[in-house]
Structures are given as structure tokens and as C-alpha cells.
Coordinates of C-alpha atoms and ligand atoms in Angstrom, one line a residue:
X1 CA 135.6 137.5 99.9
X2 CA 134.3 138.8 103.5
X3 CA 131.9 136.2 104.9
X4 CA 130.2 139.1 106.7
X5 CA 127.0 140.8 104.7
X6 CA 126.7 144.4 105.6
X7 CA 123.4 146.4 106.0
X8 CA 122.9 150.3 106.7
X9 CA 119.3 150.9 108.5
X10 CA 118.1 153.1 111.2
X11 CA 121.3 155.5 110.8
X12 CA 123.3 152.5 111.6
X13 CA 125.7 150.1 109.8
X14 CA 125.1 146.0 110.9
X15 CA 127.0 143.1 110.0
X16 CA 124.9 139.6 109.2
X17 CA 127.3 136.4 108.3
X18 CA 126.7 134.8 105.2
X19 CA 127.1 131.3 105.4
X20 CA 127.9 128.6 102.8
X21 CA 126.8 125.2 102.0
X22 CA 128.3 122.4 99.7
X23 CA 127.1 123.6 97.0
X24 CA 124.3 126.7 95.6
X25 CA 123.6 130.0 96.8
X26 CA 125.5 131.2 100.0
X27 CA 122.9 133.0 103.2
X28 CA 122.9 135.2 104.8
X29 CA 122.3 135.0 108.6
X30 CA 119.8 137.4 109.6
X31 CA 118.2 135.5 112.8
X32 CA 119.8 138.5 114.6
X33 CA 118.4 141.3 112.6
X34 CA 114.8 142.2 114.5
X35 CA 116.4 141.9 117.5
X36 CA 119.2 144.7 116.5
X37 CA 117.2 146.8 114.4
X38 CA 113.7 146.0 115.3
X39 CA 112.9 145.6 111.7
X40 CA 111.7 142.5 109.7
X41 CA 112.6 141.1 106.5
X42 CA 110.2 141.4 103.9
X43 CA 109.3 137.8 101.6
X44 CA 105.9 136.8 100.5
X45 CA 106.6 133.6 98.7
X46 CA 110.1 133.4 100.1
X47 CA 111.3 133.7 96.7
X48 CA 114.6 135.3 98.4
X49 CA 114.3 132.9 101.8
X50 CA 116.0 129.6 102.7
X51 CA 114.1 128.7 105.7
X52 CA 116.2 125.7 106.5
X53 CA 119.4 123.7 106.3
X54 CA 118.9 120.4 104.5
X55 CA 121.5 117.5 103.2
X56 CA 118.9 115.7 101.1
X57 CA 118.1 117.7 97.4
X58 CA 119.7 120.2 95.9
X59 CA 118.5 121.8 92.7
X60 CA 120.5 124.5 90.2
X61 CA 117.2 125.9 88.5
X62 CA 119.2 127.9 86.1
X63 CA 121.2 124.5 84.9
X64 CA 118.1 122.3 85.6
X65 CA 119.8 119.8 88.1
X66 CA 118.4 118.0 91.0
X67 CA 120.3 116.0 93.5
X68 CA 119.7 113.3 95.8
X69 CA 121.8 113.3 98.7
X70 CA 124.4 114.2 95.8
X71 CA 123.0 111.9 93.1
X72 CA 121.4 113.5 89.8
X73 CA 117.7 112.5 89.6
X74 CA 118.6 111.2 85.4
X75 CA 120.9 108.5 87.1
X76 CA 118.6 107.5 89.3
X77 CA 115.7 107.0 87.6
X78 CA 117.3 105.4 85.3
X79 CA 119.3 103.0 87.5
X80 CA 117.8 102.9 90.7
X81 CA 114.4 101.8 92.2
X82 CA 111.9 104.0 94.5
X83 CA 112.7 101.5 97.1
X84 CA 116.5 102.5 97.2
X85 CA 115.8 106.1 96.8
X86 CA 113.4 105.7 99.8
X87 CA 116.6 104.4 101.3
X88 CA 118.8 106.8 100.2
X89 CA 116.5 109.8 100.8
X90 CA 116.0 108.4 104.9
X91 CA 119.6 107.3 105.7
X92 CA 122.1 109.7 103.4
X93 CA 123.6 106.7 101.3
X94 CA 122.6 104.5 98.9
X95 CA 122.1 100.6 100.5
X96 CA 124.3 97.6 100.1
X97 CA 122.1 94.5 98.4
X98 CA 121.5 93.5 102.3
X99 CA 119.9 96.7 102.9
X100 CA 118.1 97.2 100.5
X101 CA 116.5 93.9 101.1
X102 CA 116.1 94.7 104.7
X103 CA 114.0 97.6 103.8
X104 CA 111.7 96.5 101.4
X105 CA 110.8 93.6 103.4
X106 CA 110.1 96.2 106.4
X107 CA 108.1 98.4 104.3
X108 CA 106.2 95.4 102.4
X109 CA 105.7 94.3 106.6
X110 CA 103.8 97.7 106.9
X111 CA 101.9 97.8 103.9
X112 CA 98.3 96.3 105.3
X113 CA 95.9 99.1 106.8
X114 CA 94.2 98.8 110.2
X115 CA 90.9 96.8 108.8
X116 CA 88.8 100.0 110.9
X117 CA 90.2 102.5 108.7
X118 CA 88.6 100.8 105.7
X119 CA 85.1 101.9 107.3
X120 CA 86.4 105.6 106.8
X121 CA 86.1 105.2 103.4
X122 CA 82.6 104.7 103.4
X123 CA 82.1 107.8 105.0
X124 CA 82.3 109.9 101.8
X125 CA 80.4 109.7 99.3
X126 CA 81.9 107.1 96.3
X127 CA 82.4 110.5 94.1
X128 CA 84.4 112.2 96.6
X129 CA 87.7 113.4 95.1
X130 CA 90.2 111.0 95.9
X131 CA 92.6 113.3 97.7
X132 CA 89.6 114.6 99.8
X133 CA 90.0 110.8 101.0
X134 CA 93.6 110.7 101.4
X135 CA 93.6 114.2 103.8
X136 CA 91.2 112.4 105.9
X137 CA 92.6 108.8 105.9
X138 CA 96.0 110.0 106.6
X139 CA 95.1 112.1 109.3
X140 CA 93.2 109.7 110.7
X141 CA 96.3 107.2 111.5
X142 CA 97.3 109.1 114.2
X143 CA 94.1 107.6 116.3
X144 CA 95.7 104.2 115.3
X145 CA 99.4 104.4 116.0
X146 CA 99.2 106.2 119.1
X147 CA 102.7 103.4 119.6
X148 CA 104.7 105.6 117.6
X149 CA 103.9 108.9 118.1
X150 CA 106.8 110.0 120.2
X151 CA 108.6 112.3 118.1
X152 CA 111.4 112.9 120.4
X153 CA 111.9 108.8 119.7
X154 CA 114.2 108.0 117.0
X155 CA 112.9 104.6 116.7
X156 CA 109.1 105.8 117.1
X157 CA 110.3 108.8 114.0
X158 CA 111.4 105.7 112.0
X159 CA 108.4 103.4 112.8
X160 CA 106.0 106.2 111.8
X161 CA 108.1 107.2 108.6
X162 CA 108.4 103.3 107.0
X163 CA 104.4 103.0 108.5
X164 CA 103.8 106.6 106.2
X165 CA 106.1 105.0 103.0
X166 CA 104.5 101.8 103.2
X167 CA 100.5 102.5 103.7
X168 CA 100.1 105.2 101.2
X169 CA 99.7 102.8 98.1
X170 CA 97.1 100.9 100.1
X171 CA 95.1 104.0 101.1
X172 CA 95.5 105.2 97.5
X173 CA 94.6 102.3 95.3
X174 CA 91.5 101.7 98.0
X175 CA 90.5 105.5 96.9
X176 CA 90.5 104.7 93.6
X177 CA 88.1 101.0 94.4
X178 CA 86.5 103.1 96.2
X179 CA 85.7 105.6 93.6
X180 CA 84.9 103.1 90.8
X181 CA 82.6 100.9 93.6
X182 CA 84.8 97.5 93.5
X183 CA 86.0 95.7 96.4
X184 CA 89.2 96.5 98.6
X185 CA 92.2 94.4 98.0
X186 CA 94.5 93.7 100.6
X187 CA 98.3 93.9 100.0
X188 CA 100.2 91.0 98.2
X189 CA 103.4 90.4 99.9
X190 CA 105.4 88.9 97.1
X191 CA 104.9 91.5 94.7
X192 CA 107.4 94.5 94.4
X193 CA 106.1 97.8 96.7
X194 CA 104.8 99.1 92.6
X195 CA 103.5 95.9 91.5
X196 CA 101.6 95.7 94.3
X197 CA 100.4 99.4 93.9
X198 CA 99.2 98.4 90.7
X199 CA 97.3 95.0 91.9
X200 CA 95.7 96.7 94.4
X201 CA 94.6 99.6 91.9
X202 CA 93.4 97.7 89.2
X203 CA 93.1 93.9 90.3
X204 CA 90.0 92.1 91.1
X205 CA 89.4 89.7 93.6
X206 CA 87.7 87.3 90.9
X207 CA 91.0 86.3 88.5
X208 CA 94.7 86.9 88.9
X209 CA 96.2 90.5 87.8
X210 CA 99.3 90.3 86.0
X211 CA 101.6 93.1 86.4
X212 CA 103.1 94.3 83.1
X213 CA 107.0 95.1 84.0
X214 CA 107.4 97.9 81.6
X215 CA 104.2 99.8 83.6
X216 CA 105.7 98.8 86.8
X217 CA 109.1 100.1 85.6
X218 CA 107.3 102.8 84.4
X219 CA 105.5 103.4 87.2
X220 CA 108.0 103.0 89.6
X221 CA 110.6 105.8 87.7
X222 CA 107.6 108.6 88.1
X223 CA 107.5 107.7 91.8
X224 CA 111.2 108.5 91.8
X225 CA 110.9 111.6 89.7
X226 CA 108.3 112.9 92.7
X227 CA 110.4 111.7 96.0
X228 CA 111.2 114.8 97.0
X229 CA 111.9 118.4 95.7
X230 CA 113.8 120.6 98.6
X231 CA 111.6 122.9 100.3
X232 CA 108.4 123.3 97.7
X233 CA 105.1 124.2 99.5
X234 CA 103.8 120.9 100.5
X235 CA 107.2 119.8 102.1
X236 CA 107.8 123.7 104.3
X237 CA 104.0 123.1 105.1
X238 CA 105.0 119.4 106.6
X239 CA 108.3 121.1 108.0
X240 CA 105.8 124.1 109.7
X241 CA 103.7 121.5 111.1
X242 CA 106.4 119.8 112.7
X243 CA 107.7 122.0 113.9
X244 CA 105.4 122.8 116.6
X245 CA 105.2 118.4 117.3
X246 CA 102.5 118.1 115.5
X247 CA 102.7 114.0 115.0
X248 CA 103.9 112.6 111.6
X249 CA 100.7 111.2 110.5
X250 CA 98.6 115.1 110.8
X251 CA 102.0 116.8 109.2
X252 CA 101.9 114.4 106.1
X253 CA 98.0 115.1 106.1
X254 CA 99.1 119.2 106.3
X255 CA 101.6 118.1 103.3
X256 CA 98.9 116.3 101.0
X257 CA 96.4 119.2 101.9
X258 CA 98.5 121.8 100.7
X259 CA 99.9 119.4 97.4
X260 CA 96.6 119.4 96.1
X261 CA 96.3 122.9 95.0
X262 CA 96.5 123.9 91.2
X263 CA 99.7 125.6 91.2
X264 CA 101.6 122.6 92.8
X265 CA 100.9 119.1 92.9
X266 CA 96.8 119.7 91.3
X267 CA 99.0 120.6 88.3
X268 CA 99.4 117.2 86.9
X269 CA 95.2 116.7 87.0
X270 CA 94.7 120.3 85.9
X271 CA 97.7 120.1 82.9
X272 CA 95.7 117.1 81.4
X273 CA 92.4 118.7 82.1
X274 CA 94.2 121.8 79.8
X275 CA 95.1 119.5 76.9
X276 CA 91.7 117.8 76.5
X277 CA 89.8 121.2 76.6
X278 CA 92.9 122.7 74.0
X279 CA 92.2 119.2 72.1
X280 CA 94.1 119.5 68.5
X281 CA 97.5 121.3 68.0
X282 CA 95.1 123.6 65.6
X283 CA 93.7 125.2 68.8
X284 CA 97.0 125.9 71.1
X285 CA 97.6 129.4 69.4
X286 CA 94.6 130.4 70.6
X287 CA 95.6 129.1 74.7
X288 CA 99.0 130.5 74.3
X289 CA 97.5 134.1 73.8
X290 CA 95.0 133.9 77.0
X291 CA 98.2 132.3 79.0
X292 CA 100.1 135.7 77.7
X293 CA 97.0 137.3 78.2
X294 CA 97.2 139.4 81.5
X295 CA 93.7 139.8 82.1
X296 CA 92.9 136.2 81.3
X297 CA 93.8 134.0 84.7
X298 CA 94.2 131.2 82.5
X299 CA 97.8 129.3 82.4
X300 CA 99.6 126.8 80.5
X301 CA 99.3 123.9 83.7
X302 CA 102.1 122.1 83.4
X303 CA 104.6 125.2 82.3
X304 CA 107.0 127.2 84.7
X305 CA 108.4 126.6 87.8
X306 CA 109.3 128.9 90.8
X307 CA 113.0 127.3 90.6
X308 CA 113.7 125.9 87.4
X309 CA 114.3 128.6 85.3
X310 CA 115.6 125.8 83.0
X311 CA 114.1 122.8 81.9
X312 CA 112.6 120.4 84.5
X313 CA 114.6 117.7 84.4
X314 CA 112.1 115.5 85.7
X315 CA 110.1 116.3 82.1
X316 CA 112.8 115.3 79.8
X317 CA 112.5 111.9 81.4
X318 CA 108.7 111.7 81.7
X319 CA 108.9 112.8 78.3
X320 CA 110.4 110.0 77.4
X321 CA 108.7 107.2 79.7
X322 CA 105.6 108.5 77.9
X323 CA 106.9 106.3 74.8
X324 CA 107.9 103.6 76.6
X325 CA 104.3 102.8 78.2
X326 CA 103.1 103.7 74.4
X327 CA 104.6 100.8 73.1
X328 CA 104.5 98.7 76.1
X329 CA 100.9 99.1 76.5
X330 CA 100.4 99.1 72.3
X331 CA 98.5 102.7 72.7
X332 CA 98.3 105.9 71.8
X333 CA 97.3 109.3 72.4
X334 CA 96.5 112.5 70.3
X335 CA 96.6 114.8 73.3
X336 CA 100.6 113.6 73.7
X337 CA 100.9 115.3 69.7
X338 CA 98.9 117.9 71.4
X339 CA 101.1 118.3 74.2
X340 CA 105.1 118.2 72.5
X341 CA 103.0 120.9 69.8
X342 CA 102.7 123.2 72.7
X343 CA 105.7 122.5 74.2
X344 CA 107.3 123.7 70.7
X345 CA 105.1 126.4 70.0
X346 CA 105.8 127.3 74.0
X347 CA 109.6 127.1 73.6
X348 CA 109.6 129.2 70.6
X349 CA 107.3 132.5 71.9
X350 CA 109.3 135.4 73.2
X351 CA 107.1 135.5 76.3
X352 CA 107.7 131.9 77.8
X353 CA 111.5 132.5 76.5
X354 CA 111.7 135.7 78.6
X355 CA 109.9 134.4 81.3
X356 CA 111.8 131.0 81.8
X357 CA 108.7 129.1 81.5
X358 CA 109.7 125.4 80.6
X359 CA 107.6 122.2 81.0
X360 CA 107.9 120.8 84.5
X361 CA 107.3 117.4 86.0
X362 CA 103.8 117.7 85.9
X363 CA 103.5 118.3 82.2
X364 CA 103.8 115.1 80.7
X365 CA 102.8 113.2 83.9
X366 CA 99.3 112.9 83.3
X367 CA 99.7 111.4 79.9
X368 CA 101.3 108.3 81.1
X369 CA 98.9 107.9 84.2
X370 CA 96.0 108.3 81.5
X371 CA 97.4 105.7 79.7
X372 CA 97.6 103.1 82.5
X373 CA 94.7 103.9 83.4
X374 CA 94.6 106.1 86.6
X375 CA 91.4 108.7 86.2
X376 CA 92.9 112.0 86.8
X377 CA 91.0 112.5 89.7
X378 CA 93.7 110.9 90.8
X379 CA 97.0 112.0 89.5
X380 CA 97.7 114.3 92.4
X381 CA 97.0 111.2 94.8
X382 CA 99.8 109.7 93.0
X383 CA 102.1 112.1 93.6
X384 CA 101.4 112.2 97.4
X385 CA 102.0 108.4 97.2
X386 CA 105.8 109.4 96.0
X387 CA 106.6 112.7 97.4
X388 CA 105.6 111.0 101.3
X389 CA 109.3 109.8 101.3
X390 CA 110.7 113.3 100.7
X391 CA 108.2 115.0 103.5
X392 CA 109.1 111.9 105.9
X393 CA 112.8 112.2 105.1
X394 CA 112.3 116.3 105.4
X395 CA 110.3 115.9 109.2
X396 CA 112.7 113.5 110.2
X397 CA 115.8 115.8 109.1
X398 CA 114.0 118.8 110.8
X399 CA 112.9 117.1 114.1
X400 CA 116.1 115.4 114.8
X401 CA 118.1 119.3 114.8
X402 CA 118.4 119.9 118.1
X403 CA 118.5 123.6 117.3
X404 CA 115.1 123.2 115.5
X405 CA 112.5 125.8 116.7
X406 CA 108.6 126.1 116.4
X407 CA 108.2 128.3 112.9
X408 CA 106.8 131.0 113.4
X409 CA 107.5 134.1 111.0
X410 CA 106.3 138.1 110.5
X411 CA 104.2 140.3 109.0
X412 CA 104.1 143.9 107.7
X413 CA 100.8 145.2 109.6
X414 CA 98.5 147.1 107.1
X415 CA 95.3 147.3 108.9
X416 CA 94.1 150.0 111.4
X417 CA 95.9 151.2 114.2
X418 CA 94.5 151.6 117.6
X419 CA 90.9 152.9 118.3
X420 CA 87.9 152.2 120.8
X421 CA 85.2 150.1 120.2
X422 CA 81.5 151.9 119.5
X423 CA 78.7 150.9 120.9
X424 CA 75.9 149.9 118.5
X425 CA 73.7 152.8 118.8
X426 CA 76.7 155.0 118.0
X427 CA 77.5 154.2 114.7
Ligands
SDX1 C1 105.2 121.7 91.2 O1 108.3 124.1 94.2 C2 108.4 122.9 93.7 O2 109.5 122.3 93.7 C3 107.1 122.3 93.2 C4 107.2 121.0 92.4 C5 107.7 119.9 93.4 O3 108.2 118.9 92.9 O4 107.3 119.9 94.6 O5 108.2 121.1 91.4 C6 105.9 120.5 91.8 O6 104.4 122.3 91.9 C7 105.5 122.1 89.8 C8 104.7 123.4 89.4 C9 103.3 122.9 89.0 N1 102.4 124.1 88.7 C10 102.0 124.4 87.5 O7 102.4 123.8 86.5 C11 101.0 125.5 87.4 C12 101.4 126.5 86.3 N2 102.6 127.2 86.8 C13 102.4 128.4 87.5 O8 101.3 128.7 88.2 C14 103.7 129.0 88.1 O9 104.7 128.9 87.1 C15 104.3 128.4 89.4 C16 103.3 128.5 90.4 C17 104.7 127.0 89.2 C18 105.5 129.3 89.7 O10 105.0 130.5 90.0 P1 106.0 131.7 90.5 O11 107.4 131.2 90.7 O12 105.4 132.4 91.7 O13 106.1 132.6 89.3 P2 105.0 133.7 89.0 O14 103.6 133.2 89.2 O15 105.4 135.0 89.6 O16 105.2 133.9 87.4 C19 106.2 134.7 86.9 C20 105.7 135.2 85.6 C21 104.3 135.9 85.8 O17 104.2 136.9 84.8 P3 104.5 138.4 85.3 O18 103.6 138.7 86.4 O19 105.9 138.4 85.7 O20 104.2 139.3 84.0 O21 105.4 134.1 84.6 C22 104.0 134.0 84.4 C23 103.3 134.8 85.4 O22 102.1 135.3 84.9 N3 103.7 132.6 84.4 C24 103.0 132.0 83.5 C25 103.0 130.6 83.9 N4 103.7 130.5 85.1 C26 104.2 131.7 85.3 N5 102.3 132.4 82.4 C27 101.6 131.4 81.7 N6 101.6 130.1 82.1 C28 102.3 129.7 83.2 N7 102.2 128.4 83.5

């Protein structure tokens, strides 16, 4: 098959290569095209645009597979830990027992916060959103770590990116204290980097908090689930950032910014803000016709993906970690009925079928993190907690191509073309 793409524009034929990686969709190469033909490609959305070259995920949406630096996402979060698919998502293999050791103990080293920054927190008000605290907090640990800023420093890159992995649980559990007015506590060193999420989150300094190891397990597999997801908004918006040398700490503050809207990671908080307002399987008829409803901007949150045109792989095993915390925690939930009603009803109307609308990862999400008891206020903070490895990991990748270049793309101008200004009395 030629490796060469041809296009016919301006009365003239050009030839683009098309490249091809391990595995997916080949590209074609069209860094060459404004300058030959002075014309732009067209994208809004980039639903036609790989804007990189990465090593670290690959996902088939049509098949519903995602990869890890080649392992499927079922294997791991069924076998592995977040710690080792931190590992494995920074350094391209998984780690020997050593290793792995190694790093935990270097990221459970960087899990205390500068004790200024905890005076940031009492800058907002105590019913501030949680990820309104995050943006701020994060961004703010560039005016502490001014030692390992230097992104043209490997060893100030990896400083910065175990600092990022490692201080995200303490900044999100003292949201939550915050939130709920209880005192800070400070990182316990020989819990596990999720156990010690879920002291800090729900312990109190007056008895001893026992972590329960099927939540922690639990816990632990959804922060695997959100590590990282190729080049979704939040993760191009960290990539953009750095790209012009922004430091680490302000791009992961760009990432979590951009995460928080609805349609990407504010869809966990706004899929279980859905089921409580649908309430009893009685009523989901009625949601299904104003999501198929054109003039009704109402969606099913939780449903349809821009790649997965399959099922979400991450939701199958959600799905099924949502009755393991069931039983491990002796509870349950009507809105979970609720939610595999819809899923059913979903799967079976024309419209979602033709449309490729399946469940994604944030459908079942905020079922679970109801049931541990995370407010959903902060179920978005949770997955910027997870998904910091994958931006990290992304920046890193990005800022150590010595070919990288400042993004910086296009438009198709629409507005007025050139006229003189008219002075006030004129017009
Ligand atoms: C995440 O990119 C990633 O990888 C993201 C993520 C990650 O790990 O980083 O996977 C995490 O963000 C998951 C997605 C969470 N968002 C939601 O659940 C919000 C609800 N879903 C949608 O808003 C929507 O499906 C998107 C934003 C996820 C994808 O939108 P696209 O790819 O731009 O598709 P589209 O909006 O053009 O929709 C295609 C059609 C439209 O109908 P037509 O205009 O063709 O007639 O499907 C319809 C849409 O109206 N549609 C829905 C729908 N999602 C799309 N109709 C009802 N309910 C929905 N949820």
C-alpha cells in the first residue's frame, strides 16, 4: 500500500506521508501542508486529529480496549496496584519487587504538604467546591518548589512529577476536611499511598481509623481505571501548557481546570446528580426521551464517549467493583437498580444503538464513591487525584521530545475584513 497520501488543491496534486505506529489508525503527515498550499486543515474537536506521538495508552474505541504501555486496563486492575501503574505509566515497564518498593517509599517521602499551603485553604470559603480548591492549591506549588522547576532537567521533571503523584491525596482529602469543617491530618507513612488517602479523608485525630481492605482495594482499582486515557481534553490541555514551559505544577492546575467540566471529568458528579433527580426505574422512560430529545439540552451523564464507540471498558469493571464495596461495606443503593435499569433500557433504544452511546467510566463511578462516603462535590477531585499520573507521564513524554514545539494551531477567520475605525460622532 503507498505510504504517501495524495491531495489535489489549488489546481495542484501534493503528496503528505502517512505514517504508522504499533498499532491503530495510520497519519497522515500534513506539517508541510500550509506551507505548500497555504491552506489549513479544518478540526474543531479534533475528532480527525492526532496531535501527538505517544508510547503510553492506546485505545481501540470500536473493540473497547485500552492499553498501558501495552497492558489491557482489565489485567491491570485486576492484578496490579496504582502504585505499579504509576510506575509503569512514568518508566515504560512494569517494576521488579525492588522497584516497586523504591517508588512507593519515594512517593510516601513526598506525601506531606508545605505546612503554608494549609493557610490557602482558609482562603475560600468552607463551601467552596472542592475542585475550585484543588485549581488553586495546585497552582500554587509552583511558589513552593521553585527547586524543581527546571523543565529542561530530567531529574527536576522527575522530582516535580513524584512531588505531583504524591501530594494530590493530601491536598484532596484536606478539601474534603476542609469542606465538612474537621481538622487537617497529616500523612501516615506506614499506610499504603490509598490507605492513607482514606485516613486522611475520613480519619479523626481523636481515635484510630481503620482502613477496610476491600474499600482500599476498591479504591485503589478506580484510581487505576482513571491513570490515564491518551489525549482526552484535560491531558492535550496539560500537553498545550507545556508546551510553551509552562512549569509542571500550573500545567497540572491547566489539566484539573479543564477536567472539571460536565462533559469530561464533572461527569461522574453530574451522572449521580442525574440518577437522584431520575430517582426510581419508573421514571427513566421519561429521561431517555429529553436525552433523544433535540431541543432538550439534557443528556444521559455518564453515557457516550468521543472514542469508545463500544463499551467503556473501565465500566464493566466499575460495574462490578460497585458490588464488591456493597457487600464489603454491608450496603445498598436503589439508585445502583436505577442505574443497570437505564443502562438496559439505554442499550436496548435504537437511538443510543445507532449512536454508539455506552456507559463510560464515569457511569457507575459515583455509586461506589457515594457509598464510601465521598460527597459528590467531590468525585471529580478524585479523579484528578488518579488521572495526575497520566498528565505527568503525558508532560514528561512531551517535554523530553527534542522535536517538541510550542502548540499553537489555526483558525478559519469569519469575522470582518479590513475597514477604518469611525470616530464617535460619526456613527
Ligand atoms: C470522560 O476523552 C476521554 O478519554 C475522556 C475520558 C477520560 O478518561 O479522560 O474518558 C473521561 O470525559 C468520559 C465522558 C464523560 N462525559 C459524559 O458522560 C457526558 C455525557 N456524554 C456526552 O456529553 C458526550 O457523549 C461526550 C462529550 C462524552 C462525547 O461527545 P462527542 O464525541 O463530541 O459526541 P457528540 O456530542 O457529537 O454526540 C454525538 C451524538 C449527538 O447527536 P447528533 O448531534 O449526532 O444527533 O450523540 C448524542 C449527541 O447529541 N449524544 C448523546 C450523549 N452523548 C452524545 N445523547 C444523549 N446522551 C448522551 N450522553
Amino acid at each position: 500500500m503507498a505510504n504517501q497520501a495524495k491531495l489535489t488543491t489549488a489546481g495542484k496534486e501534493f503528496e503528505y506521508p502517512i505514517l504508522k505506529g504499533s498499532v491503530g489508525p495510520d497519519v497522515i503527515d500534513i506539517r508541510k501542508l500550509y506551507g505548500q498550499t497555504g491552506q489549513f486543515t479544518f478540526d474543531p474537536g479534533f475528532t480527525s486529529t492526532a496531535a501527538c506521538e505517544s508510547a503510553l495508552t492506546y485505545i481501540d474505541g470500536d473493540e473497547g480496549v485500552l492499553l498501558h504501555r501495552g497492558y489491557p486496563i482489565g489485567q491491570l486492575a485486576e492484578q496490579s496496584s496504582f502504585m505499579e501503574v504509576c510506575y509503569l505509566l512514568l518508566n515504560g515497564e512494569l517494576p521488579s519487587g525492588d522497584e516497586l518498593e523504591t517508588f512507593s517509599t519515594t512517593i510516601t517521602r513526598h506525601t506531606m504538604l508545605h505546612e503554608q499551603l494549609a493557610t490557602f485553604y482558609r482562603g475560600f470559603r468552607r463551601d467552596a467546591h472542592p475542585m475550585a480548591i484543588m485549581c488553586g492549591v495546585v497552582g500554587a506549588l509552583s511558589a513552593f518548589y521553585h527547586d524543581s522547576t527546571d523543565i529542561a532537567d530530567p531529574e527536576h521533571r522527575k522530582i516535580s512529577s513524584h512531588r505531583l503523584i504524591a501530594k494530590m491525596p493530601t491536598i484532596a482529602a484536606m478539601a474534603y476536611k476542609y469542606s465538612v469543617g474537621q481538622p487537617f491530618l497529616y500523612p501516615d507513612n506506614k499506610l499504603s499511598y490509598t490507605g492513607n488517602f482514606l485516613r486522611m479523608t475520613f480519619g479523626v485525630p481523636a481515635e484510630e481509623y481503620e482502613v477496610i481492605p476491600a474499600v482500599e482495594k476498591a479504591m485503589d482499582r478506580i484510581f487505576i481505571l482513571h491513570a490515564d486515557h491518551e489525549q482526552n481534553a484535560s491531558t492535550s490541555t496539560v500537553r498545550l501548557a507545556g508546551s510553551s514551559g509552562a512549569n509542571p505544577f500550573a500545567c497540572i492546575a491547566a489539566g484539573i481546570a479543564c477536567l472539571w467540566g460536565p462533559a469530561h471529568g464533572g461527569a461522574n458528579e453530574a451522572a449521580l446528580n442525574m440518577l437522584k433527580e431520575i430517582g426510581t426505574p419508573d421514571k427513566i422512560p421519561h429521561y431517555i426521551e429529553r436525552a433523544k430529545d433535540k431541543n432538550d439540552p439534557f443528556r444521559l451523564m455518564g453515557f457516550g464517549h468521543r472514542v469508545y464507540k463500544n463499551y467503556d471498558p473501565r465500566a464493566t469493571v466499575m460495574q462490578s467493583t460497585v458490588r464488591e464495596v456493597f457487600e464489603a461495606l454491608k450496603v445498598d443503593d436503589p439508585l445502583f437498580e436505577t442505574a443497570l435499569r437505564l443502562e438496559e433500557i439505554a442499550l436496548n433504544d435504537p437511538y443510543f444503538v445507532e449512536k454508539k452511546l455506552f456507559p463510560n467510566v464515569d457511569f457507575y463511578s459515583g455509586i461506589i464513591l457515594s457509598a464510601i462516603g465521598f460527597p459528590t462535590t467531590m468525585f471529580t477531585v478524585l479523579f484528578a487525584l488518579a488521572r495526575t499520573v497520566g498528565w505527568v507521564a503525558q508532560w514528561n513524554e512531551m517535554i523530553s521530545d527534542p522535536g517538541q514545539k510550542i502548540g499553537r494551531p489555526r483558525q478559519l477567520y469569519t469575522g470582518p475584513t479590513q475597514r477604518d475605525y469611525v470616530a464617535i460622532d460619526k456613527r
